[in-house]
Amino acid sequence: MDWKQITQKILPYTDKMSPYIKKAKIYWIKAIEFAEDQIQMTPLFVRTQDAYNTLLTDKRVVIIAYDETHAIAWDIRLLSSVWLTRAFMDTTQLRFISMIESADLSRNLGFSTPLDMRVRFEWEETLHLTDITAIKQWWQSPVYKKIDPIDQKLIDPLAVK
């Protein structure tokens, strides 16, 4: 049986199935909203300057600040579980900052765009990205050390110049 035959056999049932599909989409959206609310209540979100300063004492830190009202928030919510798993495997502290809930904190730390990711390695900032495509690409194979933009080689922070 080919694809065309399958679709023609299903065609008479699509009208009967459409209310169930709509209901499933509503449940899916509600599940995403519930998961978002639960995630924002966890310690994954930095809300105070003291919590931020404590976070900076770790060796590897990734901080993602984003605006929940912006369209980019949907991607961040969906990808956060994947990134958290990757950070756990890399023994990295991944934390989020809500630009709406923690507006003063995000402004004081210099987060201004709807999406801002900062990577810190050995207590200094090594990477700063604001583009979702670049952030997704970085998470494919994260490099925490500084990279020389001229020749794209890793810079050894302990090397004597």
Coordinates of N, CA, C and O in Angstrom, one line a residue:
M1 N 0.8 -1.2 0.0 CA 0.0 0.0 0.0 C 0.9 1.2 0.0 O 1.8 1.3 0.8
D2 N 0.6 2.2 -0.9 CA 1.4 3.4 -0.9 C 0.7 4.5 -0.1 O -0.4 4.4 0.4
W3 N 1.4 5.6 0.0 CA 0.9 6.8 0.8 C -0.4 7.3 0.2 O -1.3 7.7 1.0
K4 N -0.6 7.3 -1.1 CA -1.8 7.9 -1.6 C -3.0 7.0 -1.3 O -4.1 7.5 -0.9
Q5 N -2.9 5.7 -1.3 CA -4.0 4.8 -0.9 C -4.3 5.0 0.6 O -5.5 5.0 1.0
I6 N -3.3 5.2 1.4 CA -3.5 5.3 2.9 C -4.3 6.6 3.1 O -5.3 6.6 3.9
T7 N -3.9 7.7 2.5 CA -4.6 9.0 2.7 C -6.0 8.9 2.2 O -6.9 9.6 2.8
Q8 N -6.3 8.2 1.1 CA -7.6 8.1 0.6 C -8.5 7.3 1.5 O -9.7 7.6 1.6
K9 N -8.0 6.3 2.2 CA -8.8 5.5 3.1 C -9.1 6.3 4.3 O -10.2 6.1 4.9
I10 N -8.2 7.2 4.8 CA -8.4 8.0 6.0 C -9.4 9.1 5.7 O -10.0 9.6 6.7
L11 N -9.4 9.6 4.5 CA -10.2 10.8 4.2 C -11.6 10.9 4.7 O -12.0 11.9 5.3
P12 N -12.4 9.8 4.6 CA -13.8 9.9 5.2 C -13.8 10.1 6.7 O -14.8 10.5 7.2
Y13 N -12.8 9.7 7.4 CA -12.8 9.8 8.8 C -12.2 11.1 9.4 O -12.3 11.4 10.6
T14 N -11.7 12.0 8.5 CA -11.1 13.2 9.0 C -12.1 14.1 9.7 O -11.7 14.8 10.7
D15 N -13.3 14.2 9.2 CA -14.3 15.1 9.8 C -14.7 14.6 11.2 O -14.9 15.4 12.1
K16 N -14.8 13.3 11.3 CA -15.1 12.7 12.6 C -14.0 12.9 13.6 O -14.2 13.0 14.8
M17 N -12.8 12.9 13.1 CA -11.6 13.0 14.0 C -11.2 14.5 14.4 O -10.6 14.7 15.4
S18 N -11.7 15.4 13.7 CA -11.2 16.8 13.9 C -11.6 17.3 15.3 O -10.8 18.0 15.9
P19 N -12.8 17.1 15.9 CA -13.0 17.5 17.2 C -12.0 17.0 18.3 O -11.6 17.6 19.2
Y20 N -11.6 15.7 18.0 CA -10.7 15.1 18.9 C -9.2 15.7 18.8 O -8.5 15.8 19.7
I21 N -8.9 16.0 17.6 CA -7.6 16.6 17.3 C -7.6 18.0 17.9 O -6.6 18.4 18.5
K22 N -8.6 18.8 17.8 CA -8.7 20.1 18.4 C -8.6 20.0 19.9 O -7.9 20.8 20.5
K23 N -9.3 19.0 20.5 CA -9.2 18.9 21.9 C -7.8 18.5 22.4 O -7.3 18.9 23.4
A24 N -7.1 17.6 21.6 CA -5.8 17.2 21.9 C -4.8 18.4 21.9 O -3.9 18.5 22.7
K25 N -5.0 19.3 20.9 CA -4.2 20.5 20.8 C -4.4 21.4 22.0 O -3.4 22.0 22.5
I26 N -5.6 21.5 22.5 CA -5.9 22.3 23.7 C -5.2 21.8 24.9 O -4.6 22.5 25.7
Y27 N -5.3 20.4 25.0 CA -4.6 19.8 26.2 C -3.1 20.0 26.1 O -2.4 20.1 27.1
W28 N -2.6 19.9 24.9 CA -1.1 20.0 24.7 C -0.7 21.4 25.1 O 0.3 21.6 25.8
I29 N -1.4 22.5 24.7 CA -1.1 23.8 25.0 C -1.2 24.0 26.6 O -0.3 24.7 27.2
K30 N -2.2 23.5 27.2 CA -2.4 23.6 28.6 C -1.2 22.9 29.3 O -0.7 23.4 30.4
A31 N -0.8 21.7 28.8 CA 0.4 21.0 29.4 C 1.6 21.8 29.3 O 2.4 21.9 30.3
I32 N 1.9 22.5 28.2 CA 3.0 23.4 28.1 C 3.0 24.5 29.0 O 4.0 24.9 29.7
E33 N 1.8 25.2 29.2 CA 1.7 26.3 30.1 C 1.9 25.8 31.5 O 2.6 26.5 32.3
F34 N 1.4 24.7 31.9 CA 1.6 24.1 33.2 C 3.1 23.9 33.5 O 3.6 24.2 34.5
A35 N 3.8 23.3 32.5 CA 5.2 23.0 32.7 C 6.0 24.3 32.8 O 6.9 24.4 33.6
E36 N 5.6 25.3 32.0 CA 6.3 26.6 32.2 C 6.1 27.2 33.6 O 7.1 27.7 34.2
D37 N 4.9 27.1 34.1 CA 4.6 27.6 35.4 C 5.5 26.9 36.5 O 6.0 27.5 37.4
Q38 N 5.5 25.5 36.3 CA 6.3 24.7 37.3 C 7.8 25.0 37.2 O 8.5 25.1 38.2
I39 N 8.3 25.2 36.0 CA 9.7 25.5 35.8 C 10.1 26.8 36.4 O 11.1 27.0 37.1
Q40 N 9.2 27.8 36.2 CA 9.5 29.1 36.8 C 9.4 29.2 38.3 O 10.0 30.1 38.9
M41 N 8.8 28.2 38.9 CA 8.8 28.1 40.4 C 10.0 27.4 41.0 O 10.2 27.4 42.2
T42 N 10.8 26.8 40.1 CA 12.0 26.0 40.6 C 13.2 27.0 40.8 O 13.2 28.1 40.3
P43 N 14.2 26.5 41.4 CA 15.4 27.2 41.6 C 16.2 27.5 40.3 O 17.3 28.0 40.3
L44 N 15.7 27.0 39.2 CA 16.4 27.3 37.9 C 16.4 28.7 37.5 O 17.2 29.2 36.7
F45 N 15.4 29.5 38.1 CA 15.3 30.9 37.8 C 16.0 31.7 38.9 O 15.8 31.5 40.1
V46 N 16.9 32.6 38.5 CA 17.6 33.5 39.4 C 16.7 34.7 39.5 O 16.3 35.4 38.6
R47 N 16.5 35.1 40.8 CA 15.6 36.2 41.1 C 16.2 37.4 41.8 O 15.7 38.5 41.9
T48 N 17.4 37.1 42.5 CA 18.0 38.1 43.3 C 19.5 38.3 42.9 O 20.1 37.4 42.3
Q49 N 20.1 39.4 43.3 CA 21.5 39.7 43.0 C 22.4 38.7 43.8 O 23.4 38.2 43.3
D50 N 21.9 38.4 45.1 CA 22.7 37.4 45.9 C 22.8 36.1 45.2 O 23.8 35.4 45.2
A51 N 21.6 35.6 44.7 CA 21.6 34.3 44.1 C 22.5 34.3 42.8 O 23.2 33.3 42.5
Y52 N 22.5 35.4 42.1 CA 23.4 35.6 40.9 C 24.8 35.5 41.3 O 25.6 34.8 40.7
N53 N 25.2 36.3 42.4 CA 26.6 36.3 42.8 C 27.0 34.9 43.3 O 28.2 34.5 43.0
T54 N 26.2 34.2 44.0 CA 26.5 32.8 44.4 C 26.7 31.9 43.2 O 27.6 31.1 43.2
L55 N 25.9 32.1 42.2 CA 26.0 31.3 41.0 C 27.4 31.5 40.3 O 28.0 30.5 39.8
L56 N 27.9 32.7 40.4 CA 29.1 33.0 39.7 C 30.4 32.3 40.3 O 31.4 32.4 39.8
T57 N 30.2 31.8 41.5 CA 31.3 31.1 42.2 C 31.5 29.7 41.6 O 32.6 29.1 41.9
D58 N 30.6 29.2 40.8 CA 30.8 27.9 40.2 C 31.8 28.0 39.0 O 31.9 29.0 38.4
K59 N 32.4 26.9 38.6 CA 33.4 26.9 37.6 C 32.8 27.1 36.2 O 33.3 27.8 35.4
R60 N 31.7 26.4 35.9 CA 31.0 26.5 34.6 C 29.6 26.9 34.9 O 28.8 26.3 35.6
V61 N 29.2 28.0 34.2 CA 27.9 28.6 34.4 C 27.4 29.1 33.0 O 28.1 29.7 32.3
V62 N 26.1 28.8 32.8 CA 25.4 29.3 31.6 C 24.2 30.0 32.1 O 23.4 29.4 32.8
I63 N 24.0 31.2 31.7 CA 22.9 32.0 32.2 C 22.1 32.5 30.9 O 22.7 33.1 30.0
I64 N 20.8 32.2 30.9 CA 20.0 32.5 29.8 C 18.9 33.5 30.3 O 18.1 33.1 31.2
A65 N 18.9 34.7 29.9 CA 17.8 35.7 30.2 C 16.9 35.8 29.0 O 17.4 36.0 27.9
Y66 N 15.6 35.8 29.2 CA 14.7 36.0 28.1 C 13.4 36.6 28.6 O 13.1 36.6 29.7
D67 N 12.7 37.2 27.6 CA 11.5 37.9 27.8 C 10.3 36.9 27.5 O 10.2 36.5 26.4
E68 N 9.5 36.6 28.5 CA 8.5 35.6 28.3 C 7.4 36.0 27.4 O 6.6 35.2 26.9
T69 N 7.3 37.3 27.2 CA 6.2 37.8 26.3 C 6.6 37.9 24.9 O 5.8 38.1 24.0
H70 N 7.9 37.7 24.6 CA 8.4 37.7 23.2 C 8.2 36.3 22.6 O 8.1 35.3 23.3
A71 N 8.2 36.2 21.3 CA 7.9 35.0 20.5 C 9.1 34.0 20.8 O 8.8 32.8 20.7
I72 N 10.2 34.4 21.1 CA 11.4 33.5 21.4 C 11.2 32.7 22.6 O 11.8 31.6 22.7
A73 N 10.3 33.1 23.5 CA 10.1 32.3 24.8 C 9.6 30.9 24.5 O 9.9 30.0 25.2
W74 N 8.8 30.7 23.5 CA 8.3 29.4 23.1 C 9.5 28.4 22.8 O 9.5 27.3 23.4
D75 N 10.5 28.9 22.0 CA 11.6 28.0 21.8 C 12.4 27.7 23.0 O 12.9 26.6 23.2
I76 N 12.6 28.7 23.9 CA 13.4 28.5 25.1 C 12.7 27.5 26.0 O 13.3 26.6 26.5
R77 N 11.4 27.6 26.1 CA 10.6 26.6 27.0 C 10.8 25.2 26.4 O 10.9 24.3 27.2
L78 N 10.7 25.1 25.1 CA 10.8 23.7 24.6 C 12.2 23.1 24.6 O 12.3 21.9 24.9
L79 N 13.2 24.0 24.5 CA 14.5 23.5 24.5 C 15.2 23.4 25.9 O 16.2 22.8 26.0
S80 N 14.6 24.0 26.9 CA 15.2 24.1 28.2 C 15.5 22.7 28.8 O 16.5 22.5 29.4
S81 N 14.6 21.8 28.6 CA 14.8 20.4 29.1 C 16.0 19.7 28.5 O 16.8 19.1 29.1
V82 N 16.2 20.0 27.2 CA 17.3 19.4 26.5 C 18.6 20.1 27.0 O 19.6 19.4 27.2
W83 N 18.6 21.4 27.1 CA 19.8 22.1 27.5 C 20.1 21.8 29.0 O 21.3 21.7 29.3
L84 N 19.1 21.6 29.8 CA 19.4 21.2 31.2 C 20.0 19.8 31.3 O 20.9 19.6 32.1
T85 N 19.6 18.9 30.4 CA 20.2 17.6 30.4 C 21.7 17.7 30.0 O 22.6 17.1 30.6
R86 N 21.9 18.5 28.9 CA 23.3 18.7 28.5 C 24.2 19.4 29.5 O 25.3 19.0 29.7
A87 N 23.6 20.4 30.2 CA 24.4 21.0 31.2 C 24.7 20.1 32.4 O 25.8 20.1 32.9
F88 N 23.7 19.2 32.7 CA 24.0 18.2 33.8 C 25.1 17.3 33.4 O 26.0 17.0 34.2
M89 N 25.1 16.9 32.1 CA 26.2 16.0 31.7 C 27.5 16.7 31.7 O 28.6 16.1 31.9
D90 N 27.6 18.0 31.4 CA 28.8 18.8 31.4 C 29.2 19.3 32.7 O 30.1 20.1 32.8
T91 N 28.4 19.0 33.8 CA 28.6 19.5 35.1 C 28.6 21.0 35.1 O 29.6 21.7 35.6
T92 N 27.6 21.6 34.5 CA 27.5 23.0 34.3 C 26.2 23.5 35.0 O 25.2 22.8 35.0
Q93 N 26.3 24.7 35.6 CA 25.1 25.3 36.2 C 24.4 26.1 35.2 O 24.9 27.0 34.6
L94 N 23.2 25.6 34.8 CA 22.4 26.4 33.8 C 21.2 27.0 34.6 O 20.5 26.4 35.3
R95 N 21.1 28.4 34.5 CA 20.1 29.1 35.2 C 19.5 30.1 34.2 O 20.1 30.5 33.2
F96 N 18.2 30.4 34.5 CA 17.4 31.4 33.7 C 17.1 32.6 34.5 O 17.0 32.6 35.7
I97 N 17.0 33.7 33.8 CA 16.5 35.0 34.4 C 15.3 35.4 33.6 O 15.4 35.6 32.3
S98 N 14.2 35.7 34.3 CA 13.0 36.2 33.6 C 13.1 37.7 33.5 O 13.3 38.4 34.5
M99 N 13.1 38.2 32.3 CA 13.3 39.7 32.1 C 12.0 40.4 32.6 O 12.1 41.6 32.7
I100 N 10.9 39.7 32.7 CA 9.7 40.4 33.2 C 9.6 40.3 34.7 O 9.4 41.4 35.3
E101 N 9.7 39.1 35.3 CA 9.6 39.0 36.7 C 10.8 39.7 37.5 O 10.6 40.3 38.5
S102 N 12.0 39.6 36.9 CA 13.2 40.1 37.5 C 13.7 41.3 36.7 O 14.9 41.3 36.3
A103 N 12.9 42.2 36.4 CA 13.2 43.3 35.5 C 14.4 44.1 36.0 O 15.3 44.5 35.2
D104 N 14.4 44.4 37.3 CA 15.5 45.2 37.9 C 16.8 44.5 37.8 O 17.8 45.0 37.4
L105 N 16.8 43.2 38.2 CA 18.0 42.4 38.1 C 18.5 42.3 36.7 O 19.7 42.5 36.5
S106 N 17.7 42.0 35.8 CA 18.1 41.8 34.4 C 18.7 43.1 33.8 O 19.7 43.1 33.1
R107 N 18.1 44.2 34.2 CA 18.6 45.6 33.8 C 19.9 45.9 34.4 O 20.9 46.3 33.8
N108 N 20.1 45.6 35.7 CA 21.3 45.8 36.4 C 22.5 45.0 35.9 O 23.6 45.4 35.9
L109 N 22.1 43.8 35.4 CA 23.2 42.9 34.9 C 23.5 43.1 33.4 O 24.4 42.5 32.8
G110 N 22.7 44.0 32.8 CA 23.0 44.4 31.4 C 22.3 43.5 30.3 O 22.7 43.5 29.2
F111 N 21.3 42.8 30.7 CA 20.5 42.0 29.8 C 19.4 42.9 29.2 O 18.6 43.4 29.9
S112 N 19.5 43.1 27.9 CA 18.6 44.1 27.3 C 17.8 43.5 26.1 O 16.7 44.0 25.9
T113 N 18.3 42.6 25.4 CA 17.6 42.0 24.3 C 16.6 41.0 24.7 O 16.7 40.5 25.9
P114 N 15.6 40.6 23.9 CA 14.7 39.6 24.3 C 15.3 38.2 24.7 O 14.7 37.5 25.4
L115 N 16.5 38.0 24.2 CA 17.2 36.7 24.5 C 18.7 37.0 24.7 O 19.3 37.7 23.9
D116 N 19.2 36.5 25.8 CA 20.6 36.8 26.1 C 21.2 35.6 26.8 O 20.7 35.2 27.8
M117 N 22.2 35.0 26.2 CA 22.9 33.9 26.9 C 24.4 34.2 27.1 O 25.1 34.7 26.3
R118 N 24.8 34.0 28.4 CA 26.2 34.2 28.7 C 26.8 32.9 29.3 O 26.2 32.3 30.1
V119 N 28.0 32.6 28.8 CA 28.7 31.4 29.3 C 29.9 31.9 30.1 O 30.6 32.8 29.6
R120 N 30.1 31.3 31.2 CA 31.2 31.6 32.1 C 32.0 30.3 32.3 O 31.4 29.3 32.6
F121 N 33.3 30.5 32.2 CA 34.2 29.3 32.5 C 35.3 29.8 33.3 O 36.0 30.8 33.0
E122 N 35.6 29.1 34.4 CA 36.6 29.5 35.4 C 36.5 31.0 35.8 O 37.5 31.7 35.7
W123 N 35.3 31.4 36.1 CA 35.0 32.6 36.8 C 35.1 33.9 35.9 O 35.2 35.0 36.3
E124 N 35.1 33.7 34.6 CA 35.1 34.8 33.7 C 34.2 34.5 32.5 O 34.0 33.4 32.1
E125 N 33.6 35.5 31.9 CA 32.7 35.4 30.8 C 33.5 35.0 29.5 O 34.4 35.7 29.2
T126 N 33.1 33.9 28.9 CA 33.8 33.5 27.7 C 33.0 33.6 26.4 O 33.5 33.5 25.3
L127 N 31.7 33.7 26.6 CA 30.8 33.8 25.4 C 29.5 34.6 25.7 O 29.0 34.4 26.8
H128 N 29.1 35.4 24.8 CA 27.8 36.1 24.9 C 27.1 36.1 23.6 O 27.5 36.6 22.6
L129 N 25.9 35.4 23.6 CA 25.1 35.3 22.4 C 23.7 35.8 22.6 O 23.1 35.7 23.7
T130 N 23.1 36.4 21.6 CA 21.8 36.9 21.6 C 20.9 36.4 20.5 O 19.7 36.8 20.4
D131 N 21.4 35.5 19.7 CA 20.6 35.0 18.5 C 20.3 33.6 18.8 O 21.1 32.7 19.2
I132 N 19.0 33.2 18.7 CA 18.5 31.8 19.0 C 19.2 30.8 18.1 O 19.5 29.7 18.6
T133 N 19.5 31.1 16.9 CA 20.1 30.1 16.0 C 21.6 29.9 16.5 O 22.0 28.7 16.5
A134 N 22.3 30.9 16.9 CA 23.6 30.7 17.4 C 23.6 30.0 18.7 O 24.5 29.1 19.0
I135 N 22.6 30.2 19.5 CA 22.5 29.5 20.8 C 22.2 28.1 20.6 O 22.9 27.2 21.2
K136 N 21.3 27.7 19.7 CA 21.0 26.3 19.4 C 22.3 25.6 18.9 O 22.5 24.5 19.2
Q137 N 23.0 26.3 18.0 CA 24.2 25.7 17.4 C 25.2 25.5 18.5 O 25.9 24.5 18.5
W138 N 25.4 26.5 19.4 CA 26.4 26.3 20.5 C 26.0 25.1 21.4 O 26.9 24.3 21.8
W139 N 24.7 24.9 21.7 CA 24.4 23.8 22.5 C 24.6 22.4 21.8 O 24.6 21.4 22.5
Q140 N 24.7 22.4 20.5 CA 25.0 21.1 19.8 C 26.4 20.6 20.3 O 26.5 19.4 20.4
S141 N 27.4 21.5 20.4 CA 28.7 21.0 20.9 C 29.3 22.2 21.7 O 30.0 23.0 21.2
P142 N 28.9 22.3 23.0 CA 29.3 23.5 23.8 C 30.8 23.5 24.0 O 31.4 22.5 24.4
V143 N 31.4 24.7 23.9 CA 32.8 24.9 24.2 C 32.7 26.1 25.2 O 32.3 27.2 25.0
Y144 N 33.3 25.8 26.4 CA 33.2 26.7 27.5 C 34.4 27.7 27.5 O 34.3 28.8 28.0
K145 N 35.5 27.2 27.0 CA 36.7 28.1 27.0 C 36.6 29.2 26.0 O 35.8 29.1 25.1
K146 N 37.4 30.2 26.1 CA 37.4 31.3 25.1 C 37.9 30.8 23.8 O 38.8 30.0 23.7
I147 N 37.3 31.3 22.7 CA 37.7 31.0 21.4 C 38.2 32.3 20.7 O 37.5 33.3 20.8
D148 N 39.4 32.2 20.1 CA 39.9 33.4 19.4 C 39.1 33.6 18.1 O 39.1 32.7 17.3
P149 N 38.4 34.8 18.0 CA 37.6 34.9 16.8 C 38.3 35.0 15.5 O 37.8 34.8 14.5
I150 N 39.6 35.3 15.6 CA 40.4 35.5 14.3 C 40.7 34.1 13.7 O 40.4 33.9 12.5
D151 N 41.2 33.2 14.5 CA 41.5 31.9 13.9 C 40.7 30.7 14.4 O 41.0 29.6 14.2
Q152 N 39.7 31.0 15.3 CA 38.8 30.0 15.8 C 39.5 28.9 16.6 O 39.1 27.8 16.6
K153 N 40.6 29.2 17.3 CA 41.3 28.3 18.1 C 41.0 28.6 19.5 O 40.8 29.7 19.9
L154 N 41.0 27.5 20.3 CA 40.8 27.7 21.8 C 42.0 28.4 22.4 O 43.1 28.2 22.0
I155 N 41.7 29.3 23.3 CA 42.7 30.1 24.0 C 42.9 29.4 25.3 O 41.9 29.2 26.1
D156 N 44.1 29.0 25.7 CA 44.4 28.5 27.0 C 44.5 29.6 27.9 O 45.4 30.5 27.8
P157 N 43.6 29.7 28.9 CA 43.7 30.8 29.9 C 44.9 30.8 30.8 O 45.2 31.9 31.3
L158 N 45.6 29.7 30.8 CA 46.8 29.6 31.7 C 48.1 29.9 30.9 O 49.2 29.9 31.5
A159 N 48.0 30.0 29.6 CA 49.2 30.2 28.8 C 49.8 31.6 29.0 O 49.1 32.6 29.2
V160 N 51.1 31.6 29.1 CA 51.8 32.9 29.3 C 52.0 33.5 27.9 O 52.5 32.9 27.0
K161 N 51.7 34.8 27.9 CA 51.9 35.6 26.6 C 53.2 36.2 26.5 O 53.9 36.6 27.4

